Tab-separated table of C-alpha atoms and ligand atoms in Angstrom:
chain	number	residue	atom	x	y	z
L	1	MET	CA	0.000	0.000	0.000
L	2	ALA	CA	2.960	2.246	0.679
L	3	SER	CA	3.669	2.286	-3.042
L	4	LEU	CA	0.380	4.024	-3.889
L	5	PRO	CA	0.797	7.713	-4.676
L	6	ARG	CA	-1.470	10.149	-2.796
L	7	THR	CA	-3.190	11.483	-5.893
L	8	SER	CA	-3.972	10.532	-9.473
L	9	ARG	CA	-4.493	12.666	-12.546
L	10	ALA	CA	-7.964	12.116	-13.956
L	11	ALA	CA	-9.984	13.506	-16.883
L	12	VAL	CA	-13.075	15.349	-15.607
L	13	LEU	CA	-15.869	16.923	-17.655
L	14	SER	CA	-17.892	19.638	-15.880
L	15	ALA	CA	-20.536	20.278	-18.553
L	16	PRO	CA	-21.300	19.224	-22.131
L	17	ARG	CA	-18.994	20.517	-24.873
L	18	GLN	CA	-16.502	21.880	-22.334
L	19	ARG	CA	-12.838	21.076	-22.577
L	20	VAL	CA	-12.061	17.999	-20.464
L	21	GLU	CA	-9.905	19.135	-17.540
L	22	ILE	CA	-7.212	17.155	-15.779
L	23	ARG	CA	-7.640	17.169	-12.011
L	24	GLU	CA	-5.463	15.767	-9.236
L	25	ILE	CA	-7.747	13.451	-7.266
L	26	GLU	CA	-7.058	11.657	-3.994
L	27	ILE	CA	-6.407	7.904	-4.206
L	28	LEU	CA	-8.154	6.146	-1.319
L	29	PRO	CA	-6.417	3.036	0.005
L	30	PRO	CA	-8.621	0.071	-0.966
L	31	GLU	CA	-11.218	-0.977	1.612
L	32	ALA	CA	-11.890	-4.696	2.171
L	33	GLY	CA	-12.847	-6.303	-1.138
L	34	ALA	CA	-11.764	-3.315	-3.242
L	35	ILE	CA	-8.805	-2.893	-5.604
L	36	VAL	CA	-6.796	0.100	-6.771
L	37	ALA	CA	-5.541	-0.358	-10.329
L	38	LYS	CA	-3.028	1.646	-12.316
L	39	VAL	CA	-4.611	2.252	-15.716
L	40	GLU	CA	-2.516	0.787	-18.499
L	41	ALA	CA	-4.806	1.771	-21.365
L	42	ALA	CA	-8.301	3.165	-21.785
L	43	THR	CA	-10.354	3.532	-24.956
L	44	VAL	CA	-13.052	5.950	-26.054
L	45	CYS	CA	-16.589	4.569	-26.502
L	46	GLY	CA	-19.361	6.201	-28.521
L	47	THR	CA	-21.155	6.725	-25.202
L	48	ASP	CA	-18.313	8.995	-24.023
L	49	VAL	CA	-18.905	11.086	-27.140
L	50	HIS	CA	-22.668	11.208	-26.414
L	51	ILE	CA	-21.914	12.378	-22.844
L	52	TRP	CA	-19.508	15.016	-24.114
L	53	GLU	CA	-22.056	16.196	-26.714
L	54	GLY	CA	-24.775	16.458	-24.047
L	55	ASP	CA	-27.053	13.648	-25.330
L	56	LEU	CA	-26.640	11.659	-22.116
L	57	GLN	CA	-26.748	12.959	-18.561
L	58	PRO	CA	-24.136	11.563	-16.170
L	59	GLU	CA	-23.453	12.912	-12.662
L	60	TRP	CA	-21.531	16.163	-13.020
L	61	PRO	CA	-18.631	16.753	-12.910
L	62	VAL	CA	-18.094	13.332	-14.408
L	63	GLY	CA	-14.893	11.303	-14.165
L	64	MET	CA	-14.746	10.134	-17.752
L	65	GLY	CA	-14.039	6.756	-19.327
L	66	HIS	CA	-15.605	3.316	-18.914
L	67	GLU	CA	-13.382	1.158	-21.142
L	68	MET	CA	-10.086	0.439	-19.449
L	69	VAL	CA	-7.470	-2.077	-18.412
L	70	GLY	CA	-5.393	-1.680	-15.282
L	71	ARG	CA	-2.634	-3.355	-13.352
L	72	VAL	CA	-3.394	-4.216	-9.757
L	73	ALA	CA	-1.623	-1.582	-7.638
L	74	ALA	CA	-3.153	-2.463	-4.262
L	75	LEU	CA	-5.542	-5.168	-3.113
L	76	GLY	CA	-8.038	-4.628	-0.323
L	77	GLU	CA	-8.370	-7.204	2.424
L	78	GLY	CA	-9.803	-10.511	1.220
L	79	VAL	CA	-9.162	-10.047	-2.519
L	80	VAL	CA	-7.108	-13.059	-3.554
L	81	ARG	CA	-8.736	-14.334	-6.757
L	82	ASP	CA	-10.450	-12.971	-9.832
L	83	ALA	CA	-13.966	-13.912	-10.958
L	84	ALA	CA	-12.631	-17.019	-12.732
L	85	ASP	CA	-10.836	-18.180	-9.552
L	86	GLN	CA	-7.390	-17.264	-10.827
L	87	PRO	CA	-4.995	-15.975	-8.145
L	88	LEU	CA	-4.722	-12.216	-8.148
L	89	GLN	CA	-1.562	-10.325	-7.279
L	90	PRO	CA	-0.174	-6.812	-7.560
L	91	GLY	CA	1.003	-6.226	-11.131
L	92	ASP	CA	-1.656	-8.466	-12.734
L	93	ARG	CA	-3.563	-6.932	-15.660
L	94	ILE	CA	-7.298	-6.862	-15.080
L	95	VAL	CA	-10.600	-5.627	-16.421
L	96	TRP	CA	-13.588	-5.299	-14.115
L	97	ALA	CA	-17.355	-5.402	-14.246
L	98	TYR	CA	-19.695	-2.752	-12.880
L	99	PRO	CA	-20.704	-2.686	-9.225
L	100	TRP	CA	-24.208	-4.150	-9.350
L	101	CYS	CA	-25.921	-4.156	-5.994
L	102	GLY	CA	-26.483	-7.924	-5.920
L	103	LYS	CA	-29.613	-7.443	-3.802
L	104	CYS	CA	-32.389	-6.013	-5.961
L	105	TYR	CA	-35.080	-7.830	-7.999
L	106	TYR	CA	-33.017	-7.564	-11.213
L	107	CYS	CA	-29.800	-8.815	-9.612
L	108	THR	CA	-31.388	-11.744	-7.758
L	109	ILE	CA	-34.814	-12.866	-9.026
L	110	ALA	CA	-34.594	-11.877	-12.699
L	111	ARG	CA	-30.831	-12.530	-12.806
L	112	GLN	CA	-30.403	-9.620	-15.219
L	113	PRO	CA	-27.869	-7.493	-13.318
L	114	SER	CA	-27.213	-5.195	-16.267
L	115	LEU	CA	-30.700	-3.798	-15.470
L	116	CYS	CA	-29.817	-3.163	-11.791
L	117	PRO	CA	-31.153	0.297	-10.890
L	118	ASN	CA	-28.531	0.667	-8.150
L	119	ALA	CA	-25.459	0.107	-10.342
L	120	ARG	CA	-22.914	2.892	-10.201
L	121	MET	CA	-21.461	2.940	-13.662
L	122	ASN	CA	-17.822	3.734	-14.319
L	123	GLY	CA	-17.417	6.831	-16.441
L	124	TRP	CA	-20.851	8.154	-15.373
L	125	ARG	CA	-20.167	9.228	-11.821
L	126	SER	CA	-19.170	12.425	-10.128
L	127	ALA	CA	-15.433	12.817	-9.613
L	128	GLU	CA	-16.299	14.660	-6.383
L	129	LYS	CA	-18.085	11.756	-4.683
L	130	TYR	CA	-16.685	8.608	-3.039
L	131	PRO	CA	-14.669	6.786	-4.285
L	132	PHE	CA	-13.708	9.661	-6.628
L	133	LEU	CA	-11.676	7.660	-9.143
L	134	CYS	CA	-14.214	5.610	-11.135
L	135	GLY	CA	-13.386	6.772	-14.660
L	136	GLY	CA	-10.896	5.050	-16.923
L	137	PHE	CA	-9.323	8.231	-18.327
L	138	ALA	CA	-7.102	8.509	-15.264
L	139	GLU	CA	-3.810	7.245	-13.927
L	140	TYR	CA	-5.542	5.165	-11.256
L	141	CYS	CA	-8.990	3.632	-10.760
L	142	TYR	CA	-10.705	2.648	-7.538
L	143	ILE	CA	-12.524	-0.653	-8.083
L	144	LEU	CA	-15.402	-1.031	-5.624
L	145	PRO	CA	-15.879	-4.305	-3.684
L	146	GLN	CA	-19.025	-5.175	-5.699
L	147	CYS	CA	-17.050	-5.102	-8.979
L	148	ARG	CA	-15.620	-8.407	-10.071
L	149	PRO	CA	-12.161	-8.357	-11.665
L	150	VAL	CA	-11.155	-10.625	-14.575
L	151	LYS	CA	-7.530	-11.202	-15.482
L	152	VAL	CA	-6.478	-10.265	-19.018
L	153	PRO	CA	-4.817	-13.200	-20.854
L	154	ASP	CA	-1.128	-12.587	-21.637
L	155	GLU	CA	-1.794	-12.930	-25.377
L	156	VAL	CA	-4.171	-9.961	-25.430
L	157	ASP	CA	-2.872	-6.417	-25.973
L	158	SER	CA	-4.010	-3.902	-23.329
L	159	LYS	CA	-5.598	-1.466	-25.792
L	160	VAL	CA	-7.552	-4.289	-27.434
L	161	ALA	CA	-8.619	-5.662	-24.042
L	162	SER	CA	-9.775	-2.163	-23.106
L	163	SER	CA	-11.890	-1.875	-26.245
L	164	ALA	CA	-13.599	-5.106	-25.222
L	165	THR	CA	-14.757	-3.829	-21.831
L	166	CYS	CA	-17.770	-2.072	-23.324
L	167	ALA	CA	-18.046	-2.863	-27.040
L	168	LEU	CA	-17.185	-6.568	-27.172
L	169	ARG	CA	-18.638	-7.657	-23.838
L	170	THR	CA	-21.999	-6.183	-24.910
L	171	VAL	CA	-21.786	-8.110	-28.196
L	172	VAL	CA	-20.977	-11.275	-26.208
L	173	HIS	CA	-24.050	-10.616	-24.044
L	174	GLY	CA	-26.126	-10.068	-27.207
L	175	PHE	CA	-25.032	-13.371	-28.723
L	176	GLU	CA	-25.845	-15.097	-25.446
L	177	ARG	CA	-29.348	-13.609	-25.672
L	178	LEU	CA	-29.586	-15.019	-29.209
L	179	HIS	CA	-28.637	-18.432	-27.848
L	180	ALA	CA	-31.506	-18.201	-25.410
L	181	TYR	CA	-33.712	-17.875	-28.508
L	182	GLY	CA	-32.282	-20.836	-30.450
L	183	GLY	CA	-28.726	-19.762	-31.277
L	184	ILE	CA	-27.681	-18.114	-34.498
L	185	GLY	CA	-28.469	-21.234	-36.544
L	186	VAL	CA	-26.503	-23.117	-39.189
L	187	GLU	CA	-24.835	-21.044	-41.932
L	188	PRO	CA	-27.196	-18.103	-41.483
L	189	SER	CA	-27.039	-14.908	-43.478
L	190	VAL	CA	-26.275	-12.027	-41.133
L	191	VAL	CA	-26.566	-8.301	-41.792
L	192	ILE	CA	-24.547	-6.104	-39.453
L	193	LEU	CA	-25.662	-2.478	-39.378
L	194	GLY	CA	-22.726	-0.329	-38.275
L	195	THR	CA	-18.982	-0.663	-38.814
L	196	GLY	CA	-17.841	0.975	-35.589
L	197	PRO	CA	-16.299	-1.159	-32.837
L	198	VAL	CA	-19.641	-2.795	-31.880
L	199	GLY	CA	-20.343	-3.590	-35.545
L	200	LEU	CA	-16.848	-4.943	-36.195
L	201	TYR	CA	-16.903	-7.113	-33.071
L	202	SER	CA	-20.395	-8.330	-34.085
L	203	LEU	CA	-18.989	-9.251	-37.496
L	204	ALA	CA	-16.115	-11.214	-35.941
L	205	MET	CA	-18.425	-13.002	-33.533
L	206	ALA	CA	-20.955	-13.814	-36.295
L	207	ILE	CA	-18.170	-15.348	-38.405
L	208	VAL	CA	-16.845	-17.384	-35.464
L	209	SER	CA	-20.413	-18.461	-34.603
L	210	GLY	CA	-20.885	-19.994	-38.056
L	211	ALA	CA	-22.429	-17.297	-40.235
L	212	GLY	CA	-22.526	-18.404	-43.850
L	213	GLN	CA	-22.808	-14.917	-45.217
L	214	THR	CA	-22.025	-11.593	-43.528
L	215	ILE	CA	-23.112	-8.230	-44.897
L	216	SER	CA	-21.572	-5.202	-43.149
L	217	ILE	CA	-23.208	-1.832	-43.731
L	218	GLY	CA	-21.549	1.371	-42.529
L	219	ALA	CA	-19.126	4.200	-43.262
L	220	PRO	CA	-16.580	5.671	-43.845
L	221	GLN	CA	-14.477	3.639	-46.278
L	222	ARG	CA	-11.722	2.938	-43.733
L	223	ARG	CA	-14.194	0.969	-41.592
L	224	ILE	CA	-15.634	-0.798	-44.632
L	225	ASP	CA	-12.107	-1.850	-45.615
L	226	LEU	CA	-11.610	-3.310	-42.151
L	227	ALA	CA	-14.917	-5.232	-42.360
L	228	HIS	CA	-13.695	-6.701	-45.648
L	229	LYS	CA	-10.325	-7.565	-44.172
L	230	TRP	CA	-11.989	-9.360	-41.250
L	231	GLY	CA	-14.063	-11.450	-43.639
L	232	ALA	CA	-17.383	-9.741	-44.446
L	233	THR	CA	-18.686	-11.427	-47.591
L	234	HIS	CA	-20.473	-8.220	-48.699
L	235	THR	CA	-20.275	-4.585	-47.648
L	236	ILE	CA	-22.299	-1.454	-48.332
L	237	ASN	CA	-20.747	1.975	-47.857
L	238	LEU	CA	-23.472	4.359	-46.612
L	239	ASP	CA	-21.611	7.298	-48.156
L	240	GLU	CA	-21.958	5.690	-51.579
L	241	VAL	CA	-25.364	4.022	-51.354
L	242	THR	CA	-27.399	6.772	-49.734
L	243	ASP	CA	-30.885	5.484	-50.636
L	244	SER	CA	-32.177	3.045	-47.997
L	245	ARG	CA	-34.470	1.268	-50.512
L	246	GLU	CA	-31.443	0.555	-52.641
L	247	ARG	CA	-29.606	-0.921	-49.645
L	248	VAL	CA	-32.581	-3.157	-48.840
L	249	GLU	CA	-32.649	-4.348	-52.470
L	250	MET	CA	-28.919	-5.164	-52.343
L	251	VAL	CA	-29.406	-7.262	-49.208
L	252	LYS	CA	-32.402	-9.041	-50.782
L	253	LYS	CA	-30.374	-9.757	-53.922
L	254	TRP	CA	-27.580	-11.339	-51.867
L	255	THR	CA	-30.042	-13.451	-49.848
L	256	GLU	CA	-32.028	-15.082	-52.659
L	257	GLY	CA	-34.711	-12.444	-52.456
L	258	ARG	CA	-35.759	-13.282	-48.908
L	259	GLY	CA	-33.683	-11.035	-46.653
L	260	ALA	CA	-31.267	-12.045	-43.908
L	261	ASP	CA	-31.876	-14.636	-41.192
L	262	LEU	CA	-30.426	-12.256	-38.628
L	263	VAL	CA	-29.912	-8.502	-38.575
L	264	ILE	CA	-27.648	-7.053	-35.889
L	265	ASP	CA	-28.274	-3.369	-35.249
L	266	ALA	CA	-24.891	-2.096	-34.094
L	267	ALA	CA	-25.415	1.407	-35.443
L	268	GLY	CA	-26.550	4.485	-33.515
L	269	PRO	CA	-29.339	6.180	-35.505
L	270	ALA	CA	-33.023	5.227	-35.271
L	271	GLN	CA	-33.148	4.985	-39.071
L	272	ALA	CA	-30.864	1.946	-38.874
L	273	PHE	CA	-33.651	0.088	-37.045
L	274	SER	CA	-36.142	0.918	-39.816
L	275	ASP	CA	-33.665	-0.214	-42.494
L	276	GLY	CA	-32.863	-3.363	-40.552
L	277	ILE	CA	-36.525	-4.398	-40.219
L	278	GLU	CA	-36.836	-4.251	-44.018
L	279	MET	CA	-33.749	-6.459	-44.389
L	280	ILE	CA	-34.946	-9.388	-42.225
L	281	ARG	CA	-36.475	-12.411	-43.923
L	282	ARG	CA	-39.942	-13.563	-42.824
L	283	GLY	CA	-39.475	-15.414	-39.546
L	284	GLY	CA	-36.043	-13.857	-39.047
L	285	ARG	CA	-34.568	-12.023	-36.112
L	286	MET	CA	-33.048	-8.747	-35.097
L	287	LEU	CA	-30.559	-8.201	-32.297
L	288	VAL	CA	-30.496	-4.550	-31.222
L	289	ILE	CA	-27.218	-3.577	-29.538
L	290	GLY	CA	-26.301	-0.148	-30.814
L	291	GLN	CA	-29.323	2.158	-30.554
L	292	ALA	CA	-28.339	5.399	-28.837
L	293	THR	CA	-31.030	7.814	-29.953
L	294	LYS	CA	-34.165	9.166	-28.294
L	295	LYS	CA	-35.732	9.691	-31.719
L	296	THR	CA	-38.697	7.488	-32.626
L	297	VAL	CA	-39.457	5.883	-35.967
L	298	PRO	CA	-42.736	4.481	-37.329
L	299	PHE	CA	-43.047	0.720	-36.981
L	300	ASN	CA	-45.994	-1.499	-37.815
L	301	PRO	CA	-46.247	-3.999	-34.927
L	302	ARG	CA	-48.322	-6.336	-37.093
L	303	MET	CA	-45.017	-7.407	-38.674
L	304	ILE	CA	-44.050	-9.116	-35.432
L	305	ASN	CA	-46.873	-11.643	-35.701
L	306	HIS	CA	-47.579	-11.725	-39.451
L	307	GLU	CA	-43.920	-11.980	-40.379
L	308	MET	CA	-43.019	-13.851	-37.172
L	309	LEU	CA	-40.157	-11.463	-36.405
L	310	GLU	CA	-38.177	-11.696	-33.207
L	311	ILE	CA	-36.614	-8.507	-31.879
L	312	ILE	CA	-34.101	-9.008	-29.098
L	313	GLY	CA	-32.352	-6.219	-27.202
L	314	VAL	CA	-29.338	-6.116	-24.925
L	315	VAL	CA	-27.776	-3.518	-22.649
L	316	SER	CA	-24.355	-3.672	-21.010
L	317	ALA	CA	-23.107	-7.004	-19.699
L	318	HIS	CA	-22.391	-9.166	-16.657
L	319	VAL	CA	-19.013	-10.315	-15.390
L	320	THR	CA	-19.399	-13.583	-17.345
L	321	HIS	CA	-19.405	-11.568	-20.575
L	322	PHE	CA	-16.262	-9.664	-19.579
L	323	TYR	CA	-14.563	-13.018	-19.032
L	324	LYS	CA	-15.834	-14.492	-22.300
L	325	ALA	CA	-14.842	-11.336	-24.199
L	326	MET	CA	-11.260	-11.817	-22.944
L	327	GLN	CA	-11.370	-15.479	-24.012
L	328	PHE	CA	-12.723	-14.496	-27.445
L	329	LEU	CA	-9.813	-12.081	-27.968
L	330	LYS	CA	-7.321	-14.728	-26.845
L	331	ASN	CA	-8.809	-17.519	-28.959
L	332	HIS	CA	-9.364	-15.571	-32.186
L	333	GLY	CA	-6.504	-13.068	-32.173
L	334	GLU	CA	-4.831	-14.865	-35.071
L	335	ARG	CA	-7.951	-14.935	-37.226
L	336	PHE	CA	-8.705	-11.220	-36.667
L	337	ASN	CA	-6.095	-8.537	-36.044
L	338	PHE	CA	-8.119	-6.752	-33.369
L	339	SER	CA	-5.423	-4.037	-33.074
L	340	ASP	CA	-6.606	-2.788	-36.492
L	341	MET	CA	-9.441	-1.127	-34.611
L	342	ILE	CA	-7.151	1.020	-32.437
L	343	THR	CA	-6.580	3.978	-34.705
L	344	ASN	CA	-4.692	6.408	-32.453
L	345	GLU	CA	-3.190	7.045	-29.024
L	346	TYR	CA	-3.711	10.183	-26.929
L	347	PRO	CA	-2.316	11.323	-23.569
L	348	LEU	CA	-4.748	12.361	-20.797
L	349	ALA	CA	-4.265	16.035	-21.629
L	350	ARG	CA	-5.720	15.425	-25.118
L	351	VAL	CA	-8.919	13.528	-24.215
L	352	THR	CA	-10.950	16.385	-25.738
L	353	GLU	CA	-9.197	15.934	-29.085
L	354	ALA	CA	-9.810	12.178	-28.925
L	355	LEU	CA	-13.548	12.818	-28.362
L	356	GLN	CA	-13.706	15.378	-31.188
L	357	SER	CA	-11.894	13.060	-33.543
L	358	MET	CA	-14.201	10.155	-32.623
L	359	ALA	CA	-17.268	12.384	-33.113
L	360	ALA	CA	-16.011	13.266	-36.610
L	361	LEU	CA	-15.639	9.530	-37.428
L	362	GLN	CA	-11.917	10.029	-37.972
L	363	GLU	CA	-11.219	7.255	-35.481
L	364	ILE	CA	-12.548	3.758	-35.010
L	365	LYS	CA	-11.289	3.341	-31.441
L	366	PRO	CA	-8.826	5.876	-30.025
L	367	ALA	CA	-6.823	4.825	-26.984
L	368	ILE	CA	-6.034	7.026	-24.000
L	369	ILE	CA	-2.641	6.196	-22.512
L	370	PRO	CA	-2.308	7.855	-19.068
L	371	THR	CA	1.471	7.371	-18.939
L	372	MET	CA	1.906	9.184	-22.265
L	373	SER	CA	2.843	12.863	-22.054
J	1	ZN	ZN1	-29.186	-4.760	-8.227
J	2	ZN	ZN1	-19.403	2.107	-23.830
């Protein structure tokens, strides 16, 4: 414990569209069950951009960042193993799940902890309230006793592991939800709406899960190129094919006129949902992961029964999905070069530029490296 510094630099946003400031924040020694981790790498999620743009309302002033990987700096009393029963020691690289309460209806009876109303999400909380250091864009993070840590396999790069702590673990959770509804099937045709990190991870997971045909739809060209490189059988660049009816026709043409067995909505705009519904075959399914808008779109509910559509949603993830995301990266790192997604590195002082660059779609996944100056 003596090795812990007294304070940590941390990126704090006081109001939307402000410049992210770097504050010196006290590092509390870990209470029983807690961990203090030194952040090795953090990554910017689309949600961080939505917070910065004012679309989402965190506690202000917010300690930013919810995708991160740290090295154990200090262990609180009683912390000896990670969630997968592996021994945990100072210096180990870890990711960690959110602190669900473990006591409410959603945590216990429904067993859907990602719906826990008492969760205190990293990257959403005030930097002025206990335990102060909950955001990943910081030198150190305080990991509450309710969070479960998962060790990062040696084979997995820290920036890639970081990108998995929101994007990939949610995709893993989504695919698990699909399995609850009969799996993805044998050689299905899969449309993936969105070529950001959630869309690219969905593509990789669809391929590994046995998709026969994968159609990635997104923009700009750099992301489309990556979807191709990772194995998408077809792609549509939204900047080139701007008419949604034309996109639907292209998907129909590639799927023998029927439409896809499964559409994964890993985009942000509400329009993507409307497009996706038109792309599903009769009796097909849609997994909604990426919707981030408050905008509504017209939808005829009769399609659900007459066309026998299944629409499945997912939010966030449980500790099991963090673990499986790490295993996915370890097991398929040779098939997919996941580092392709990390397009830049920024020091803490330039978090604002990273957010601006992400908002302008100039990045796929920028990394924040707290030790960089
Ligand atoms: Zn709960
Ligand atoms: Zn996120």
